[in-house]
Tab-separated table of C-alpha atoms and ligand atoms in Angstrom:
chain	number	residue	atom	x	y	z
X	464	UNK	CA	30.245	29.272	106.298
X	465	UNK	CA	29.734	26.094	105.035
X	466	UNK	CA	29.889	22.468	107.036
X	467	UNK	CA	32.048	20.541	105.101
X	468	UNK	CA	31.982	17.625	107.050
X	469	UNK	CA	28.114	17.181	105.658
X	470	UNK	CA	29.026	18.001	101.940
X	471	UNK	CA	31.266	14.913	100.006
X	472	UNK	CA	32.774	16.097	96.874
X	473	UNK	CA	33.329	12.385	94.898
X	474	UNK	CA	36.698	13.211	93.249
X	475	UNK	CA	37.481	10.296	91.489
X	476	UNK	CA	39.330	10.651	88.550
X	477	UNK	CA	36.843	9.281	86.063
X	478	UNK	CA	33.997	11.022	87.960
X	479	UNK	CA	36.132	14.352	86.952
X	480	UNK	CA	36.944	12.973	83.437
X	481	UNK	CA	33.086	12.586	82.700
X	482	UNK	CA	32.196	15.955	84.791
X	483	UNK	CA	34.710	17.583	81.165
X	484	UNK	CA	32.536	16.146	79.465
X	485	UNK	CA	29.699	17.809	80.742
X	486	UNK	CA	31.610	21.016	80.703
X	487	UNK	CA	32.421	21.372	77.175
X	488	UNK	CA	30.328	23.352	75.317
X	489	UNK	CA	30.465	21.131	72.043
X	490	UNK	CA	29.473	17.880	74.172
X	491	UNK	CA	25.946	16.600	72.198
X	492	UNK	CA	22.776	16.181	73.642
X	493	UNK	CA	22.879	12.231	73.091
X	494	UNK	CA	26.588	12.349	75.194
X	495	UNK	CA	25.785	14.810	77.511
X	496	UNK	CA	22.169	12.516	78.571
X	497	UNK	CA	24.501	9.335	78.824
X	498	UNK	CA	27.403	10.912	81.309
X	499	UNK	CA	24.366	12.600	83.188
X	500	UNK	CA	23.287	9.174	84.236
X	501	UNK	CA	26.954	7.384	84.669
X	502	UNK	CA	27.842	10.378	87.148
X	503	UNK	CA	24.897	9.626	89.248
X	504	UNK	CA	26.203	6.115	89.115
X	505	UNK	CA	29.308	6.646	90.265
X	506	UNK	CA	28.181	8.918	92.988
X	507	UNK	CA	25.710	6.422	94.276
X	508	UNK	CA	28.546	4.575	95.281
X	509	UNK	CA	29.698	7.356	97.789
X	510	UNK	CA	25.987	8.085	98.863
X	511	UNK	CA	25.002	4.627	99.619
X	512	UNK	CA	28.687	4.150	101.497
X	513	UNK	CA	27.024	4.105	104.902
X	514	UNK	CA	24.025	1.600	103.720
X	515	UNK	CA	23.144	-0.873	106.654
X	516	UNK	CA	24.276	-4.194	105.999
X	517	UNK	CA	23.355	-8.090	108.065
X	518	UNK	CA	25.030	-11.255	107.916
X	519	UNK	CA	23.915	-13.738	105.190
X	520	UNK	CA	25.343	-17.246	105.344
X	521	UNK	CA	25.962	-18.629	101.712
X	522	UNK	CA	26.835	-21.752	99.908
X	523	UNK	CA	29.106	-20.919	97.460
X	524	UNK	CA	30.472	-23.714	94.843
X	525	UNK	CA	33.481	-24.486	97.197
X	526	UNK	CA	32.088	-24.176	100.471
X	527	UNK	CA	30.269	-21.832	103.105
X	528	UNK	CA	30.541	-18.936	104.725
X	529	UNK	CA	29.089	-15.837	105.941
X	530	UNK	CA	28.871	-12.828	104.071
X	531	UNK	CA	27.783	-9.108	103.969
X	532	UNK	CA	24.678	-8.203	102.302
X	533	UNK	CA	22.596	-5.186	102.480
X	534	UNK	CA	20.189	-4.875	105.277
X	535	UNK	CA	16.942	-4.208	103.570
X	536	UNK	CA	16.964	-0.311	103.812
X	537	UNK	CA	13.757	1.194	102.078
X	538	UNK	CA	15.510	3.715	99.553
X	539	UNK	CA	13.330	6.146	97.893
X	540	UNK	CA	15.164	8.665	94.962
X	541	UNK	CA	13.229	12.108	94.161
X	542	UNK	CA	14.713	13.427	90.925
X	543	UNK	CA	13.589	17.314	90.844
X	544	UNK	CA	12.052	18.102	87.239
X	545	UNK	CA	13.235	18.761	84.652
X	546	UNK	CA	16.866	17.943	84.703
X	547	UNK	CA	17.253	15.536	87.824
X	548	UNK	CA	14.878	12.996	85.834
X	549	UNK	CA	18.159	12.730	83.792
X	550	UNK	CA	19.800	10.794	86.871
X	551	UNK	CA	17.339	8.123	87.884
X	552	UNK	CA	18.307	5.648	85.342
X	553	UNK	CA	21.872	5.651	86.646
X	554	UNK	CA	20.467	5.183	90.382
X	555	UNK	CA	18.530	2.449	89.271
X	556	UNK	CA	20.613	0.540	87.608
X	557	UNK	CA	22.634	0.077	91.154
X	558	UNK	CA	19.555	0.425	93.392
X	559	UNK	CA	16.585	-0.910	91.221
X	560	UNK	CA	14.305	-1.521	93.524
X	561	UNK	CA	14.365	1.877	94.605
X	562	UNK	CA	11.047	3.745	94.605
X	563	UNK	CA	11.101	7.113	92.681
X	564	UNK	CA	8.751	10.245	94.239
X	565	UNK	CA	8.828	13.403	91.214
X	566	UNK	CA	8.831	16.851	92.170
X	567	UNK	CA	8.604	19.440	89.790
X	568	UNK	CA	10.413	23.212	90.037
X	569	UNK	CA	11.494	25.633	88.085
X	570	UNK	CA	13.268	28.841	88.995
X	571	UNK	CA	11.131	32.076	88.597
X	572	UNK	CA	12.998	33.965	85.611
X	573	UNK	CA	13.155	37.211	88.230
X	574	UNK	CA	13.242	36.267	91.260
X	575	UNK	CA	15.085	33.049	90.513
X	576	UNK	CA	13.390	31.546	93.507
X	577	UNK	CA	11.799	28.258	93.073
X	578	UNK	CA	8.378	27.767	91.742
X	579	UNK	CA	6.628	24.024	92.620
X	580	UNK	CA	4.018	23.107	89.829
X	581	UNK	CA	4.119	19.492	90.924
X	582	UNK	CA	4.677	16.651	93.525
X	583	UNK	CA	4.138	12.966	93.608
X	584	UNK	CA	5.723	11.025	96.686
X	585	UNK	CA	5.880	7.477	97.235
X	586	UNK	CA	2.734	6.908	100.161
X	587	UNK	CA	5.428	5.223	102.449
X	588	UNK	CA	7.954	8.106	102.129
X	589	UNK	CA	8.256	8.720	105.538
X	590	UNK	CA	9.635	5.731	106.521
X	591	UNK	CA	12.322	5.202	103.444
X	592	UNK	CA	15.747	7.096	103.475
X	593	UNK	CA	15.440	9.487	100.310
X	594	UNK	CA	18.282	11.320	97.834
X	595	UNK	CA	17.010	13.658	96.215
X	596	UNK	CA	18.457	14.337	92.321
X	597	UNK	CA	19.000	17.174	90.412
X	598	UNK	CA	22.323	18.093	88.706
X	599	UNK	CA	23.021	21.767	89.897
X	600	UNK	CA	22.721	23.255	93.561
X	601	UNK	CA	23.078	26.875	92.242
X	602	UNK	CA	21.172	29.248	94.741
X	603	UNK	CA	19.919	26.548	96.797
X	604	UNK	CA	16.571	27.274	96.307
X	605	UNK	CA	15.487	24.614	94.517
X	606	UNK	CA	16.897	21.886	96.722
X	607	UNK	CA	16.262	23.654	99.770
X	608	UNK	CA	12.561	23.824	98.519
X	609	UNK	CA	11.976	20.447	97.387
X	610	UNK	CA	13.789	18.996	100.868
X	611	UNK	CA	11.116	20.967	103.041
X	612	UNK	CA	8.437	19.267	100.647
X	613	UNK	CA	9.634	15.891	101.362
X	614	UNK	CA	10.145	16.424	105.146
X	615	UNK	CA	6.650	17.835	104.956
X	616	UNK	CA	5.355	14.516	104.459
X	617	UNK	CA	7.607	12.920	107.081
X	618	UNK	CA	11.030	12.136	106.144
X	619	UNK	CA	13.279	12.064	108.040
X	620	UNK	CA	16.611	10.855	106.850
X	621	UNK	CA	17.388	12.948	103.077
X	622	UNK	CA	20.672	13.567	101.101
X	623	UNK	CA	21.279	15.291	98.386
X	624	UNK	CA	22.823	14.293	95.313
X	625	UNK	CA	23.938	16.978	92.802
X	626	UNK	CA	26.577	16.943	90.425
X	627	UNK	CA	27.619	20.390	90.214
X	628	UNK	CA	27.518	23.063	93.270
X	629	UNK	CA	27.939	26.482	93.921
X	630	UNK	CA	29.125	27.530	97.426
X	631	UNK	CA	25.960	29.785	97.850
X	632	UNK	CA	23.726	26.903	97.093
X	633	UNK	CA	25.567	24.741	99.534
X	634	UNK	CA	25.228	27.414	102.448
X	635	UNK	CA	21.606	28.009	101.439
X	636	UNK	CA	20.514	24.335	101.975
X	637	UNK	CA	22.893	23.895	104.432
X	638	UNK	CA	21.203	26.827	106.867
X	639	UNK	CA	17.747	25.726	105.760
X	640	UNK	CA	18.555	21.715	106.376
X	641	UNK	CA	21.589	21.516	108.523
X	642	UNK	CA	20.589	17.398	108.884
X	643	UNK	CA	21.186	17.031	105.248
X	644	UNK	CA	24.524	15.392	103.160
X	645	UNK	CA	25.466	16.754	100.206
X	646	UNK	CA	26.832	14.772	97.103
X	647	UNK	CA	28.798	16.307	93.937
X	648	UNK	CA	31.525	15.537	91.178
X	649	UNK	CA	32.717	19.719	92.148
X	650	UNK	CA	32.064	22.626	93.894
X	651	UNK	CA	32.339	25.481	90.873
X	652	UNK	CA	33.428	29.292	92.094
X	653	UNK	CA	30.638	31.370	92.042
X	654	UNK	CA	27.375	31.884	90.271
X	655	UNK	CA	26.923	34.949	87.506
X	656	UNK	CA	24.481	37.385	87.438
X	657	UNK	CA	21.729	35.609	86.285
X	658	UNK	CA	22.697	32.824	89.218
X	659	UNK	CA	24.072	30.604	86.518
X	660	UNK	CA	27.174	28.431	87.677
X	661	UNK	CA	30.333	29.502	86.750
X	662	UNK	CA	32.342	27.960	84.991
X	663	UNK	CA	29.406	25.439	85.872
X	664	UNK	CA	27.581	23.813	82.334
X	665	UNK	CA	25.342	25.965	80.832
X	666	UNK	CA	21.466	25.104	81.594
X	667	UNK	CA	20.992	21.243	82.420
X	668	UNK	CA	17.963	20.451	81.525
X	669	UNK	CA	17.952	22.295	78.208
X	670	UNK	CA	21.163	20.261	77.355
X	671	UNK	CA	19.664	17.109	78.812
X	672	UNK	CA	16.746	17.747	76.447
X	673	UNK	CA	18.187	19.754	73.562
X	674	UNK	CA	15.591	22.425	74.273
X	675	UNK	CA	18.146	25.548	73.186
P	932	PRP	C1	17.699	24.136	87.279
P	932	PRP	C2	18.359	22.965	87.948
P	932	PRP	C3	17.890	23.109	89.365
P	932	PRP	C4	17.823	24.608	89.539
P	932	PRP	C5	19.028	25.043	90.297
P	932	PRP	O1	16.391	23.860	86.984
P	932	PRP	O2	18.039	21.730	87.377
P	932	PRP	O3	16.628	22.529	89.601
P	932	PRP	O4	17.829	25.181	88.227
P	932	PRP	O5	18.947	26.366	90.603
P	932	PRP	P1	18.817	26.921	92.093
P	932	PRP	O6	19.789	26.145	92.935
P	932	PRP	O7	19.219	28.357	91.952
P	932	PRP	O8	17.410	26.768	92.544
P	932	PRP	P2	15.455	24.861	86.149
P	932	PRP	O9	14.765	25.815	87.070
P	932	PRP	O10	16.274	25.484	85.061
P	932	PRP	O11	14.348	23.922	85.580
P	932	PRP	P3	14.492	22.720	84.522
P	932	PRP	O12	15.210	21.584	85.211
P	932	PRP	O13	13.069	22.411	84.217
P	932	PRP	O14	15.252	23.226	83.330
P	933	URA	N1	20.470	25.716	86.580
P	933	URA	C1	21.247	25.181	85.611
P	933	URA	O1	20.801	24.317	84.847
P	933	URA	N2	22.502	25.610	85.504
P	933	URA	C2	23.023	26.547	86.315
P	933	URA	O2	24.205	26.891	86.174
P	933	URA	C3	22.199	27.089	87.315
P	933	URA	C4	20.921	26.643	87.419
């Protein structure tokens, strides 16, 4: 049973408008890359909600007075290859000095649990609140896999930032890393056979890429 409380479903009407874009089968590669990276945008806003902020006097053209700024929070982002590479860009463009950490899975063709071929973290990653990116939470395994990586080398504070889930892949990562929040446009029904989403997308990082 999942904990809702920890899992924030941005339902924003253009954040659902671009998600049917995503969703139609005719949407082109070029289209599909560029609302790939505005959803991540838009859901930044909801994940960085809770951001620390301090008091900053300013002198503004008319006068002064004190104002809200952020507080300096180290932010690190951790795409998950291929197809969470696809959502940096839009994180960055609200967060740029964000570092970015890469960890690279893919889901065993079989087995479909996740395979790690590579991982390179920022060297202060322990002390930097991380999201991790990839567009679909499907089994879990992926996300739940890449999490334990990065609290392997010390994190503590981690959310994750999807754009499409399946309610398996919530309770998955939700049972291996209760701590963690979950972002996403929509939580689909159920996954298929071949623990595809359904209705889900299709394969993100082939239509990211235009690899099928
Ligand atoms: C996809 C997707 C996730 C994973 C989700 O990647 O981008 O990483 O599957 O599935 P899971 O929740 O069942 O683990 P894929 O393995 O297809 O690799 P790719 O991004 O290189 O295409
Ligand atoms: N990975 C994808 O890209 N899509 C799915 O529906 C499931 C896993």
């Amino acid at each position: 049973m999942a904990n809702m409380e920890k899992v924030h479903v941005v339902d924003h009407p253009l954040v659902q408008h671009k998600l049917c874009i995503l969703r139609d089968k005719d949407t082109g590669v070029k289209e599909f890359r560029e609302v790939v990276s505005e959803l991540a945008t838009l859901e930044c806003y909801e994940a960085t909600r809770d951001l620390p902020t301090r008091e900053v006097e300013i002198e503004t053209p008319m006068g002064t007075g004190t104002f809200h700024a952020i507080a300096g929070k180290k932010l690190a982002i951790v795409p998950l290859l291929r197809a969470g590479l696809g959502m940096v860009d839009g994180i960055l463009s609200l967060i740029p000095s964000a570092k970015v950490g890469h960890i690279g899975l893919y889901r065993d063709p079989d087995s479909k649990e996740p395979v790690e071929y590579y991982c390179k973290l920022p060297t202060d990653i322990a002390e930097r609140d991380v999201i991790v990116l990839d567009p679909m939470l499907a089994t879990g395994g992926s996300a739940a896999a890449a999490i334990q990586t990065i609290k392997n080398y010390g994190s503590k504070h981690i959310k994750l930032m999807v754009i499409l889930a399946a309610p398996e892949g919530i309770e998955r990562v939700q049972a291996e890393h209760p701590d963690v929040d979950i972002y996403c446009a929509a939580i689909d029904e159920q996954l298929n056979a071949e623990c595809y989403i359904v209705p889900g997308l299709g394969d993100a990082g082939d239509r990211i890429y235009g690899t099928k």
